[in-house]
Amino acid sequence: MDATAVAVSGLRKAYRDKVVLDGIDLEVRNGTIFALLGPNGAGKTTIVKVLTTLLPPDAGKVTVAGHDVTAETGAVRAAIGVTGQFASVDQLLTGEENLRMMADLLHLPKAEGRRTAQRLLDRFGLAGAAHTLVSSYSGGMRRKLDLAMTLVGQARIIFLDEPTTGLDPRSRRTMWEIIRELAAGGTTVFLTTQYLEEADQLAGHIAVLDQGRLVAEGTPDELKRRVPGSHVLLRFADQAAWDRAARVLPGSARDGDELSLRVPGDGRVRTLRALLERLDAHAVEVDELSVRTPDLDDVFLALTGRADEEAVR
């Protein structure tokens, strides 16, 4: 199997005179969690719609699971699952009935549909509510059932468009564990989110979209290192060591109460090694060392030029 789950080159999409996506290039590897960040109106949902064959691209080449989204729509749909911002379950059915209905829509044999429904109810912690109407489910339970329904067909690639919107912190973390388990089992997860902590916790690779263009890509740590403010915090056991270190590192910010020095640095191993070797050369012993980097809130603000109210939750 090709190691690439999603490949996009030169993607453009416009609505009349408004360009929504302008020359998007990205690649998502199989079995990984990829997060797409961006403020409202940046084009995140439009990208998902193109990748899931709901919208045709105006230009560019887009393949999902090795299939062209325009020429091989059926093959793409057979390989993917999609969960939108709001649970699309039938509230007049039970949890089990929703799953078995999905199995019927996918033309699974009856016995296999029953087994699949039970397996997913168990996996998502919904077995105890299997015969309860979904109308009585909590928001977190509905979101879990919605995601379970996308897995009835054993999708290889899952698109999650803001999957934890409206969930309480506990339900959100439960969903995170499920998403991690999916990736650990080989499923590719393409995630859009406005919760920056969510992307930081889950994604191995992040792309930041702003006004229809990708403005940055990389691992969470790589993106954080692009923003000024990274530093190494050194703490010392006594005043004498702190004084010597302050003389050796004259450009550092000093905190005499905490006996600490804040030294600008990118956190890379070679940078840390050089810093410690410099202190060792002057017989300065460090009691404690920690690397501090900007978080994704800082990255988002720096890259998009604004702190979108919803994007910094």
CSV table of N, CA and C in Angstrom, one decimal, residues 60-220:
chain,number,residue,atom,x,y,z
A,60,GLY,N,-5.9,21.7,-9.6
A,60,GLY,CA,-5.0,21.0,-8.8
A,60,GLY,C,-5.3,19.5,-8.9
A,61,LYS,N,-4.4,18.7,-8.2
A,61,LYS,CA,-4.6,17.3,-8.2
A,61,LYS,C,-4.8,16.8,-6.8
A,62,VAL,N,-5.8,16.0,-6.5
A,62,VAL,CA,-6.1,15.6,-5.2
A,62,VAL,C,-6.4,14.1,-5.2
A,63,THR,N,-5.6,13.3,-4.4
A,63,THR,CA,-5.9,11.9,-4.3
A,63,THR,C,-6.0,11.5,-2.8
A,64,VAL,N,-7.0,10.6,-2.6
A,64,VAL,CA,-7.2,10.1,-1.3
A,64,VAL,C,-7.2,8.6,-1.4
A,65,ALA,N,-6.4,7.9,-0.5
A,65,ALA,CA,-6.3,6.5,-0.6
A,65,ALA,C,-5.8,6.0,-2.0
A,66,GLY,N,-5.0,6.9,-2.6
A,66,GLY,CA,-4.5,6.5,-3.9
A,66,GLY,C,-5.4,6.8,-5.1
A,67,HIS,N,-6.6,7.3,-4.8
A,67,HIS,CA,-7.6,7.5,-5.9
A,67,HIS,C,-7.9,9.0,-6.1
A,68,ASP,N,-8.1,9.4,-7.3
A,68,ASP,CA,-8.4,10.8,-7.7
A,68,ASP,C,-9.8,11.1,-7.2
A,69,VAL,N,-10.0,12.2,-6.5
A,69,VAL,CA,-11.3,12.5,-5.9
A,69,VAL,C,-12.3,12.9,-6.9
A,70,THR,N,-11.9,13.3,-8.1
A,70,THR,CA,-12.8,13.7,-9.2
A,70,THR,C,-13.1,12.5,-10.1
A,71,ALA,N,-12.1,11.7,-10.5
A,71,ALA,CA,-12.3,10.7,-11.4
A,71,ALA,C,-12.7,9.3,-10.8
A,72,GLU,N,-12.4,9.2,-9.5
A,72,GLU,CA,-12.6,7.9,-8.8
A,72,GLU,C,-13.4,8.1,-7.5
A,73,THR,N,-14.5,8.8,-7.6
A,73,THR,CA,-15.3,9.2,-6.5
A,73,THR,C,-15.7,8.0,-5.6
A,74,GLY,N,-16.2,7.0,-6.3
A,74,GLY,CA,-16.7,5.8,-5.6
A,74,GLY,C,-15.6,5.1,-4.8
A,75,ALA,N,-14.4,5.0,-5.4
A,75,ALA,CA,-13.3,4.3,-4.7
A,75,ALA,C,-12.9,5.1,-3.5
A,76,VAL,N,-12.9,6.5,-3.6
A,76,VAL,CA,-12.6,7.3,-2.5
A,76,VAL,C,-13.6,7.1,-1.3
A,77,ARG,N,-14.8,7.2,-1.7
A,77,ARG,CA,-15.9,7.1,-0.6
A,77,ARG,C,-15.9,5.7,0.1
A,78,ALA,N,-15.4,4.7,-0.7
A,78,ALA,CA,-15.4,3.4,-0.1
A,78,ALA,C,-14.2,3.2,1.0
A,79,ALA,N,-13.3,4.1,0.9
A,79,ALA,CA,-12.1,4.1,1.7
A,79,ALA,C,-12.1,5.0,2.9
A,80,ILE,N,-13.1,5.9,3.0
A,80,ILE,CA,-13.1,6.9,4.0
A,80,ILE,C,-14.3,6.9,4.9
A,81,GLY,N,-14.2,7.5,6.0
A,81,GLY,CA,-15.3,7.8,6.9
A,81,GLY,C,-15.3,9.3,7.3
A,82,VAL,N,-16.4,9.9,7.5
A,82,VAL,CA,-16.5,11.3,7.8
A,82,VAL,C,-17.4,11.6,9.0
A,83,THR,N,-16.8,12.4,9.9
A,83,THR,CA,-17.6,12.9,11.0
A,83,THR,C,-17.6,14.4,11.0
A,84,GLY,N,-18.8,15.0,11.0
A,84,GLY,CA,-18.8,16.5,10.9
A,84,GLY,C,-18.8,17.1,12.3
A,85,GLN,N,-19.1,18.4,12.3
A,85,GLN,CA,-19.1,19.1,13.5
A,85,GLN,C,-20.2,18.8,14.5
A,86,PHE,N,-21.3,18.2,13.9
A,86,PHE,CA,-22.4,17.9,14.8
A,86,PHE,C,-22.8,16.5,14.5
A,87,ALA,N,-23.1,15.7,15.6
A,87,ALA,CA,-23.5,14.3,15.4
A,87,ALA,C,-24.7,14.1,14.5
A,88,SER,N,-24.5,13.2,13.6
A,88,SER,CA,-25.6,13.0,12.6
A,88,SER,C,-26.3,11.6,12.8
A,89,VAL,N,-26.5,11.3,14.1
A,89,VAL,CA,-27.2,10.1,14.4
A,89,VAL,C,-28.7,10.3,14.5
A,90,ASP,N,-29.5,9.2,14.3
A,90,ASP,CA,-30.9,9.3,14.3
A,90,ASP,C,-31.4,9.1,15.8
A,91,GLN,N,-32.0,10.2,16.3
A,91,GLN,CA,-32.3,10.2,17.7
A,91,GLN,C,-33.5,9.4,18.1
A,92,LEU,N,-34.3,8.9,17.0
A,92,LEU,CA,-35.5,8.1,17.3
A,92,LEU,C,-35.1,6.6,17.3
A,93,LEU,N,-33.9,6.3,17.1
A,93,LEU,CA,-33.4,4.9,17.1
A,93,LEU,C,-32.5,4.7,18.3
A,94,THR,N,-32.2,3.5,18.7
A,94,THR,CA,-31.3,3.2,19.8
A,94,THR,C,-29.9,3.2,19.2
A,95,GLY,N,-28.9,3.2,20.1
A,95,GLY,CA,-27.5,3.2,19.6
A,95,GLY,C,-27.2,2.0,18.7
A,96,GLU,N,-27.7,0.8,19.1
A,96,GLU,CA,-27.5,-0.4,18.3
A,96,GLU,C,-28.2,-0.3,17.0
A,97,GLU,N,-29.4,0.2,17.0
A,97,GLU,CA,-30.2,0.4,15.7
A,97,GLU,C,-29.5,1.3,14.7
A,98,ASN,N,-28.9,2.4,15.3
A,98,ASN,CA,-28.1,3.3,14.4
A,98,ASN,C,-27.0,2.6,13.7
A,99,LEU,N,-26.3,1.8,14.5
A,99,LEU,CA,-25.1,1.1,13.9
A,99,LEU,C,-25.6,0.0,12.9
A,100,ARG,N,-26.6,-0.7,13.2
A,100,ARG,CA,-27.1,-1.7,12.3
A,100,ARG,C,-27.7,-1.1,11.0
A,101,MET,N,-28.3,0.1,11.2
A,101,MET,CA,-28.8,0.8,10.0
A,101,MET,C,-27.6,1.1,9.1
A,102,MET,N,-26.5,1.6,9.7
A,102,MET,CA,-25.4,1.9,8.8
A,102,MET,C,-24.8,0.6,8.2
A,103,ALA,N,-24.8,-0.5,8.9
A,103,ALA,CA,-24.4,-1.7,8.3
A,103,ALA,C,-25.3,-2.1,7.1
A,104,ASP,N,-26.6,-1.9,7.3
A,104,ASP,CA,-27.5,-2.2,6.1
A,104,ASP,C,-27.2,-1.3,4.9
A,105,LEU,N,-26.9,0.0,5.2
A,105,LEU,CA,-26.7,0.9,4.1
A,105,LEU,C,-25.4,0.5,3.4
A,106,LEU,N,-24.5,-0.1,4.1
A,106,LEU,CA,-23.2,-0.6,3.5
A,106,LEU,C,-23.3,-2.0,2.9
A,107,HIS,N,-24.5,-2.6,3.0
A,107,HIS,CA,-24.8,-3.9,2.4
A,107,HIS,C,-24.0,-5.0,3.1
A,108,LEU,N,-23.8,-4.9,4.4
A,108,LEU,CA,-23.2,-6.0,5.2
A,108,LEU,C,-24.2,-7.0,5.4
A,109,PRO,N,-23.8,-8.3,5.4
A,109,PRO,CA,-24.7,-9.4,5.8
A,109,PRO,C,-25.3,-9.1,7.2
A,110,LYS,N,-26.5,-9.6,7.4
A,110,LYS,CA,-27.1,-9.3,8.7
A,110,LYS,C,-26.3,-9.8,9.9
A,111,ALA,N,-25.8,-11.0,9.9
A,111,ALA,CA,-25.0,-11.5,11.0
A,111,ALA,C,-23.7,-10.6,11.2
A,112,GLU,N,-23.1,-10.3,10.1
A,112,GLU,CA,-21.9,-9.4,10.2
A,112,GLU,C,-22.2,-8.1,10.8
A,113,GLY,N,-23.4,-7.5,10.4
A,113,GLY,CA,-23.8,-6.2,10.9
A,113,GLY,C,-24.1,-6.2,12.4
A,114,ARG,N,-24.7,-7.3,12.9
A,114,ARG,CA,-24.9,-7.4,14.3
A,114,ARG,C,-23.6,-7.5,15.1
A,115,ARG,N,-22.6,-8.3,14.5
A,115,ARG,CA,-21.3,-8.5,15.2
A,115,ARG,C,-20.6,-7.1,15.2
A,116,THR,N,-20.6,-6.4,14.1
A,116,THR,CA,-19.9,-5.2,14.0
A,116,THR,C,-20.5,-4.1,14.9
A,117,ALA,N,-21.9,-4.1,15.0
A,117,ALA,CA,-22.5,-3.2,15.9
A,117,ALA,C,-22.1,-3.4,17.4
A,118,GLN,N,-22.1,-4.7,17.8
A,118,GLN,CA,-21.7,-5.1,19.1
A,118,GLN,C,-20.3,-4.7,19.4
A,119,ARG,N,-19.4,-5.0,18.5
A,119,ARG,CA,-18.0,-4.7,18.6
A,119,ARG,C,-17.7,-3.2,18.8
A,120,LEU,N,-18.4,-2.4,18.1
A,120,LEU,CA,-18.2,-1.0,18.2
A,120,LEU,C,-18.9,-0.4,19.4
A,121,LEU,N,-20.0,-0.9,19.9
A,121,LEU,CA,-20.6,-0.5,21.1
A,121,LEU,C,-19.7,-0.8,22.3
A,122,ASP,N,-19.0,-2.0,22.2
A,122,ASP,CA,-18.1,-2.3,23.3
A,122,ASP,C,-16.9,-1.4,23.2
A,123,ARG,N,-16.4,-1.2,22.0
A,123,ARG,CA,-15.1,-0.4,21.9
A,123,ARG,C,-15.3,1.1,22.4
A,124,PHE,N,-16.5,1.6,22.2
A,124,PHE,CA,-16.8,3.0,22.5
A,124,PHE,C,-17.5,3.2,23.8
A,125,GLY,N,-17.5,2.1,24.6
A,125,GLY,CA,-18.1,2.2,25.9
A,125,GLY,C,-19.6,2.5,25.9
A,126,LEU,N,-20.3,2.0,24.9
A,126,LEU,CA,-21.8,2.3,24.8
A,126,LEU,C,-22.6,1.1,24.9
A,127,ALA,N,-22.0,0.0,25.3
A,127,ALA,CA,-22.8,-1.3,25.4
A,127,ALA,C,-23.9,-1.2,26.3
A,128,GLY,N,-23.7,-0.5,27.4
A,128,GLY,CA,-24.8,-0.3,28.4
A,128,GLY,C,-26.0,0.5,28.0
A,129,ALA,N,-25.8,1.3,26.9
A,129,ALA,CA,-26.8,2.1,26.4
A,129,ALA,C,-27.2,1.7,25.0
A,130,ALA,N,-26.9,0.4,24.6
A,130,ALA,CA,-27.2,-0.1,23.3
A,130,ALA,C,-28.6,0.0,22.9
A,131,HIS,N,-29.5,-0.3,23.9
A,131,HIS,CA,-30.9,-0.4,23.6
A,131,HIS,C,-31.7,0.8,24.1
A,132,THR,N,-31.0,1.9,24.3
A,132,THR,CA,-31.6,3.2,24.8
A,132,THR,C,-31.7,4.1,23.6
A,133,LEU,N,-32.8,4.9,23.5
A,133,LEU,CA,-33.0,5.8,22.4
A,133,LEU,C,-31.9,6.9,22.5
A,134,VAL,N,-31.3,7.2,21.3
A,134,VAL,CA,-30.2,8.2,21.3
A,134,VAL,C,-30.7,9.6,21.8
A,135,SER,N,-32.0,9.9,21.7
A,135,SER,CA,-32.5,11.1,22.2
A,135,SER,C,-32.2,11.4,23.6
A,136,SER,N,-31.9,10.3,24.4
A,136,SER,CA,-31.6,10.4,25.8
A,136,SER,C,-30.1,10.4,26.1
A,137,TYR,N,-29.3,10.3,25.0
A,137,TYR,CA,-27.8,10.2,25.1
A,137,TYR,C,-27.3,11.6,25.5
A,138,SER,N,-26.2,11.7,26.2
A,138,SER,CA,-25.5,12.9,26.4
A,138,SER,C,-24.8,13.3,25.1
A,139,GLY,N,-24.3,14.6,25.1
A,139,GLY,CA,-23.5,15.0,23.9
A,139,GLY,C,-22.3,14.2,23.6
A,140,GLY,N,-21.6,13.8,24.7
A,140,GLY,CA,-20.4,13.0,24.5
A,140,GLY,C,-20.7,11.6,23.9
A,141,MET,N,-21.8,11.0,24.4
A,141,MET,CA,-22.3,9.7,23.9
A,141,MET,C,-22.7,9.8,22.4
A,142,ARG,N,-23.3,10.8,22.1
A,142,ARG,CA,-23.7,11.0,20.6
A,142,ARG,C,-22.5,11.1,19.7
A,143,ARG,N,-21.5,11.9,20.2
A,143,ARG,CA,-20.3,12.1,19.4
A,143,ARG,C,-19.6,10.7,19.2
A,144,LYS,N,-19.5,9.9,20.3
A,144,LYS,CA,-18.9,8.6,20.2
A,144,LYS,C,-19.7,7.7,19.3
A,145,LEU,N,-21.0,7.7,19.3
A,145,LEU,CA,-21.8,6.9,18.4
A,145,LEU,C,-21.6,7.4,17.0
A,146,ASP,N,-21.5,8.7,16.8
A,146,ASP,CA,-21.3,9.2,15.4
A,146,ASP,C,-20.0,8.7,14.9
A,147,LEU,N,-18.9,8.7,15.7
A,147,LEU,CA,-17.6,8.3,15.2
A,147,LEU,C,-17.7,6.8,15.0
A,148,ALA,N,-18.4,6.0,15.9
A,148,ALA,CA,-18.5,4.6,15.7
A,148,ALA,C,-19.2,4.3,14.4
A,149,MET,N,-20.2,5.0,14.0
A,149,MET,CA,-20.9,4.8,12.7
A,149,MET,C,-20.0,4.9,11.5
A,150,THR,N,-19.0,5.8,11.6
A,150,THR,CA,-18.1,6.0,10.5
A,150,THR,C,-17.1,4.8,10.3
A,151,LEU,N,-17.0,4.0,11.4
A,151,LEU,CA,-16.1,2.8,11.4
A,151,LEU,C,-16.8,1.5,11.0
A,152,VAL,N,-18.1,1.5,10.8
A,152,VAL,CA,-18.9,0.3,10.4
A,152,VAL,C,-18.3,-0.3,9.2
A,153,GLY,N,-17.9,0.6,8.2
A,153,GLY,CA,-17.3,0.1,7.0
A,153,GLY,C,-15.8,-0.1,7.0
A,154,GLN,N,-15.2,-0.1,8.2
A,154,GLN,CA,-13.8,-0.2,8.4
A,154,GLN,C,-13.0,0.7,7.5
A,155,ALA,N,-13.3,2.0,7.6
A,155,ALA,CA,-12.7,3.0,6.8
A,155,ALA,C,-11.2,3.1,7.1
A,156,ARG,N,-10.4,3.3,6.1
A,156,ARG,CA,-8.9,3.4,6.2
A,156,ARG,C,-8.5,4.8,6.6
A,157,ILE,N,-9.3,5.8,6.2
A,157,ILE,CA,-9.0,7.2,6.4
A,157,ILE,C,-10.3,7.8,7.0
A,158,ILE,N,-10.1,8.5,8.2
A,158,ILE,CA,-11.2,9.1,8.9
A,158,ILE,C,-11.0,10.7,8.8
A,159,PHE,N,-12.0,11.4,8.4
A,159,PHE,CA,-12.0,12.8,8.4
A,159,PHE,C,-12.9,13.3,9.5
A,160,LEU,N,-12.3,14.0,10.5
A,160,LEU,CA,-13.0,14.5,11.6
A,160,LEU,C,-13.0,16.1,11.6
A,161,ASP,N,-14.1,16.6,11.3
A,161,ASP,CA,-14.3,18.1,11.2
A,161,ASP,C,-14.7,18.6,12.5
A,162,GLU,N,-13.8,19.1,13.3
A,162,GLU,CA,-14.1,19.6,14.7
A,162,GLU,C,-14.9,18.7,15.5
A,163,PRO,N,-14.3,17.5,15.7
A,163,PRO,CA,-15.1,16.4,16.3
A,163,PRO,C,-15.5,16.6,17.8
A,164,THR,N,-14.8,17.5,18.5
A,164,THR,CA,-15.1,17.6,20.0
A,164,THR,C,-15.8,19.0,20.3
A,165,THR,N,-16.4,19.6,19.2
A,165,THR,CA,-17.1,20.9,19.4
A,165,THR,C,-18.3,20.6,20.4
A,166,GLY,N,-18.4,21.4,21.4
A,166,GLY,CA,-19.5,21.3,22.3
A,166,GLY,C,-19.4,20.3,23.4
A,167,LEU,N,-18.3,19.6,23.5
A,167,LEU,CA,-18.1,18.5,24.5
A,167,LEU,C,-17.5,19.1,25.8
A,168,ASP,N,-17.8,18.5,26.9
A,168,ASP,CA,-17.2,18.9,28.1
A,168,ASP,C,-15.8,18.3,28.2
A,169,PRO,N,-14.9,18.9,29.0
A,169,PRO,CA,-13.5,18.4,29.0
A,169,PRO,C,-13.3,16.9,29.2
A,170,ARG,N,-14.1,16.2,30.0
A,170,ARG,CA,-14.0,14.8,30.2
A,170,ARG,C,-14.3,14.1,28.9
A,171,SER,N,-15.4,14.4,28.3
A,171,SER,CA,-15.8,13.8,27.0
A,171,SER,C,-14.8,14.0,25.9
A,172,ARG,N,-14.2,15.3,25.9
A,172,ARG,CA,-13.2,15.6,24.9
A,172,ARG,C,-12.0,14.7,25.1
A,173,ARG,N,-11.6,14.5,26.3
A,173,ARG,CA,-10.4,13.6,26.5
A,173,ARG,C,-10.7,12.2,26.2
A,174,THR,N,-11.9,11.7,26.4
A,174,THR,CA,-12.3,10.4,26.0
A,174,THR,C,-12.2,10.2,24.5
A,175,MET,N,-12.7,11.3,23.7
A,175,MET,CA,-12.6,11.2,22.3
A,175,MET,C,-11.1,11.2,21.8
A,176,TRP,N,-10.3,11.9,22.6
A,176,TRP,CA,-8.8,11.9,22.2
A,176,TRP,C,-8.3,10.5,22.3
A,177,GLU,N,-8.6,9.8,23.4
A,177,GLU,CA,-8.1,8.5,23.5
A,177,GLU,C,-8.6,7.6,22.4
A,178,ILE,N,-9.8,7.7,22.0
A,178,ILE,CA,-10.4,6.9,20.9
A,178,ILE,C,-9.6,7.3,19.6
A,179,ILE,N,-9.3,8.5,19.3
A,179,ILE,CA,-8.6,8.9,18.1
A,179,ILE,C,-7.2,8.4,18.1
A,180,ARG,N,-6.6,8.4,19.3
A,180,ARG,CA,-5.2,7.8,19.4
A,180,ARG,C,-5.3,6.3,19.1
A,181,GLU,N,-6.3,5.6,19.6
A,181,GLU,CA,-6.4,4.2,19.4
A,181,GLU,C,-6.6,3.9,17.9
A,182,LEU,N,-7.4,4.7,17.2
A,182,LEU,CA,-7.6,4.6,15.8
A,182,LEU,C,-6.3,4.6,15.0
A,183,ALA,N,-5.5,5.7,15.3
A,183,ALA,CA,-4.2,5.8,14.7
A,183,ALA,C,-3.2,4.7,15.0
A,184,ALA,N,-3.2,4.2,16.3
A,184,ALA,CA,-2.4,3.1,16.7
A,184,ALA,C,-2.7,1.9,15.9
A,185,GLY,N,-4.0,1.7,15.6
A,185,GLY,CA,-4.5,0.6,14.8
A,185,GLY,C,-4.3,0.7,13.3
A,186,GLY,N,-3.7,1.8,12.9
A,186,GLY,CA,-3.3,1.9,11.4
A,186,GLY,C,-4.3,2.8,10.7
A,187,THR,N,-5.3,3.4,11.3
A,187,THR,CA,-6.2,4.3,10.6
A,187,THR,C,-5.6,5.6,10.5
A,188,THR,N,-5.8,6.3,9.4
A,188,THR,CA,-5.3,7.6,9.2
A,188,THR,C,-6.4,8.6,9.6
A,189,VAL,N,-6.0,9.6,10.4
A,189,VAL,CA,-7.0,10.6,10.9
A,189,VAL,C,-6.6,12.0,10.4
A,190,PHE,N,-7.6,12.6,9.7
A,190,PHE,CA,-7.4,14.0,9.2
A,190,PHE,C,-8.4,14.8,10.1
A,191,LEU,N,-7.8,15.7,10.9
A,191,LEU,CA,-8.5,16.4,11.9
A,191,LEU,C,-8.5,17.9,11.6
A,192,THR,N,-9.7,18.5,11.7
A,192,THR,CA,-9.7,20.0,11.7
A,192,THR,C,-10.2,20.3,13.1
A,193,THR,N,-9.6,21.4,13.7
A,193,THR,CA,-10.0,21.8,15.0
A,193,THR,C,-9.7,23.2,15.3
A,194,GLN,N,-10.5,23.8,16.2
A,194,GLN,CA,-10.1,25.1,16.7
A,194,GLN,C,-9.6,25.1,18.1
A,195,TYR,N,-9.5,23.9,18.6
A,195,TYR,CA,-8.9,23.7,20.0
A,195,TYR,C,-7.4,23.5,19.8
A,196,LEU,N,-6.6,24.4,20.1
A,196,LEU,CA,-5.2,24.3,19.8
A,196,LEU,C,-4.5,23.2,20.7
A,197,GLU,N,-5.0,23.1,21.9
A,197,GLU,CA,-4.5,22.0,22.8
A,197,GLU,C,-4.8,20.7,22.1
A,198,GLU,N,-5.9,20.5,21.5
A,198,GLU,CA,-6.3,19.3,20.8
A,198,GLU,C,-5.3,18.9,19.8
A,199,ALA,N,-4.9,19.8,18.9
A,199,ALA,CA,-3.9,19.6,17.9
A,199,ALA,C,-2.6,19.2,18.5
A,200,ASP,N,-2.2,19.9,19.6
A,200,ASP,CA,-0.9,19.7,20.2
A,200,ASP,C,-0.9,18.3,20.8
A,201,GLN,N,-2.0,17.9,21.4
A,201,GLN,CA,-2.1,16.6,22.1
A,201,GLN,C,-2.1,15.4,21.1
A,202,LEU,N,-2.7,15.6,20.0
A,202,LEU,CA,-3.0,14.5,19.1
A,202,LEU,C,-2.1,14.3,17.9
A,203,ALA,N,-1.9,15.5,17.2
A,203,ALA,CA,-1.3,15.4,15.9
A,203,ALA,C,0.2,15.2,15.8
A,204,GLY,N,0.7,14.4,14.9
A,204,GLY,CA,2.1,14.3,14.7
A,204,GLY,C,2.5,15.4,13.7
A,205,HIS,N,1.6,15.9,12.9
A,205,HIS,CA,1.9,16.9,11.9
A,205,HIS,C,0.7,17.9,11.8
A,206,ILE,N,1.0,19.1,11.7
A,206,ILE,CA,0.0,20.2,11.7
A,206,ILE,C,0.3,21.1,10.6
A,207,ALA,N,-0.8,21.6,9.9
A,207,ALA,CA,-0.8,22.6,8.9
A,207,ALA,C,-1.7,23.8,9.4
A,208,VAL,N,-1.2,25.0,9.2
A,208,VAL,CA,-2.0,26.2,9.6
A,208,VAL,C,-2.5,26.9,8.3
A,209,LEU,N,-3.8,27.0,8.2
A,209,LEU,CA,-4.4,27.6,7.1
A,209,LEU,C,-4.9,29.0,7.5
A,210,ASP,N,-4.7,30.0,6.6
A,210,ASP,CA,-5.2,31.3,6.8
A,210,ASP,C,-5.5,32.0,5.5
A,211,GLN,N,-6.7,32.4,5.4
A,211,GLN,CA,-7.2,33.1,4.2
A,211,GLN,C,-7.0,32.3,2.9
A,212,GLY,N,-7.2,31.0,3.0
A,212,GLY,CA,-7.1,30.1,1.9
A,212,GLY,C,-5.7,29.7,1.5
A,213,ARG,N,-4.7,30.0,2.3
A,213,ARG,CA,-3.4,29.6,2.0
A,213,ARG,C,-2.8,28.9,3.2
A,214,LEU,N,-1.9,27.9,3.0
A,214,LEU,CA,-1.2,27.3,4.0
A,214,LEU,C,0.0,28.2,4.4
A,215,VAL,N,0.0,28.6,5.7
A,215,VAL,CA,1.1,29.5,6.1
A,215,VAL,C,2.2,28.8,6.8
A,216,ALA,N,2.0,27.6,7.3
A,216,ALA,CA,3.0,26.9,8.0
A,216,ALA,C,2.7,25.4,8.1
A,217,GLU,N,3.7,24.5,8.1
A,217,GLU,CA,3.5,23.1,8.3
A,217,GLU,C,4.6,22.6,9.2
A,218,GLY,N,4.4,21.5,9.9
A,218,GLY,CA,5.4,20.8,10.7
A,218,GLY,C,4.9,20.1,11.9
A,219,THR,N,5.7,19.5,12.6
A,219,THR,CA,5.3,18.9,13.9
A,219,THR,C,5.0,20.0,14.9
A,220,PRO,N,4.2,19.7,15.9
A,220,PRO,CA,4.0,20.8,16.9
A,220,PRO,C,5.3,21.5,17.4
